[in-house]
């Protein structure tokens, strides 16, 4: 295992002390990062003590340390997973050749584009969640929000390290830009659509963690296959932290379902009004939030047919998740993939794309299957409680803004419909203004240790074997 130097200004396992130029460049960026954190992060909580996990190593057994920290003092560091001896390129035209320790000149701009896009999402999510701390449903949840925020900050560090270390002046300029764009900013928005959507309530937050962080899992897994070894190692370690973010989403939504079912049992009614009278989230309302965040997150995979995707696969830049273990053909020079596209006459038709061009769709399909797992679990809870209601993922054709289905009006099942019908039925498909007002009315902050807001059930256990009434955040 590579040692992590905690006495350094920037904890790292990349031997920063022996690269003074890089160290100085990163130490120059560090105060800018902290200024950004103070301005755009959970700034109203700068002085509170939070029970946080900090990465202290990269091996599976003991990579994290838990302790009480004030967030601006969190040790954001640079950690790469240990190298794999004799690792060879796992896909594309250079399959089987040794991986690269430097970026080949001819692929520089493609790598930079992907690394910047990945890096951009990390601070974006912190900005989106900027004010959520004020309406937390419990101290446990508040701590989880802050844990996610500091780790997204560390993931920004991960990408900034790669930009500084391997992309020279261009990389340093891009690192500055990562702090200059802001989520939802009219003039300088974040790069990808979902990261400009406001997250103003905890139901949206849990949906974001469930759907959008899961895109992070798939994109990081694809980049973890990259032939550029430092990028692959960086992403492998990021995935370790990412798992907790999806856990927060999945258990958050599961706890909401559990609470709603309790209320339905108590009142003996499954009517949305009865559920709302008890201050819980009715299942149709939850479905509309799922529709919103799922469809938005689907766009994050890019177009069904993409020359960028073909090039990055051919060049060994970005593979498929678990490329080595999940696929037989790692070159995909002659294979094809069938996709469904609009037929231009208000219907759907099958089309065949070269496999390399369809890599975004291959990933999106795998992502959708992964998203279904949580829904199956929640539907089981609903069924066991004796209710005839099923949460469903909408079709991947519904409400798309990117790719073949962009701006094509369809219903939830993906059947093309007229614009008029689409607009008329939309309030039943996505959260309406009154849904959002209702959810907002639930967002009353609960900060007594062990207590939960009325719209969410308690988690099964606390953090790191601590009890649920542990004071995870000391607000004083
Ligand atoms: N919104 O050929 P196309 C995470 C752009 S989440 C706006 O269709 P391509 C996290 C695209 O950039 C993971 N623009 O697709 C989660 C391109 O623009 P340029 C983030 C979009 O190139 C929660 C153009 O459309 N990581 O980590 O194959 C919290 C044509 O693109 C969108 C990554 O995404 C969109 N939704 O791109 C915190 C990995 N979709 O370059 C963190 C890095 C596409 O022509 N990125 N465009 O100006 C990539 O791998 C690829 O850039 C994409 C697909 C997956 C985005």
GROMACS .gro file of C-alpha atoms in nm, residues 304-306 335-339 351-359:
model
   17
  304UNK     CA    1  -2.731   0.696  -2.812
  305UNK     CA    2  -2.502   0.716  -3.112
  306UNK     CA    3  -2.191   0.921  -3.048
  335UNK     CA    4  -1.995  -0.573  -3.373
  336UNK     CA    5  -2.319  -0.376  -3.376
  337UNK     CA    6  -2.583  -0.267  -3.127
  338UNK     CA    7  -2.953  -0.226  -3.186
  339UNK     CA    8  -3.114   0.096  -3.072
  351UNK     CA    9  -3.174   0.103  -3.599
  352UNK     CA   10  -2.836  -0.062  -3.593
  353UNK     CA   11  -2.526   0.125  -3.485
  354UNK     CA   12  -2.162   0.016  -3.486
  355UNK     CA   13  -2.099  -0.103  -3.129
  356UNK     CA   14  -1.829   0.157  -3.063
  357UNK     CA   15  -2.064   0.442  -3.146
  358UNK     CA   16  -2.329   0.296  -2.916
  359UNK     CA   17  -2.111   0.281  -2.604
   0.00000   0.00000   0.00000
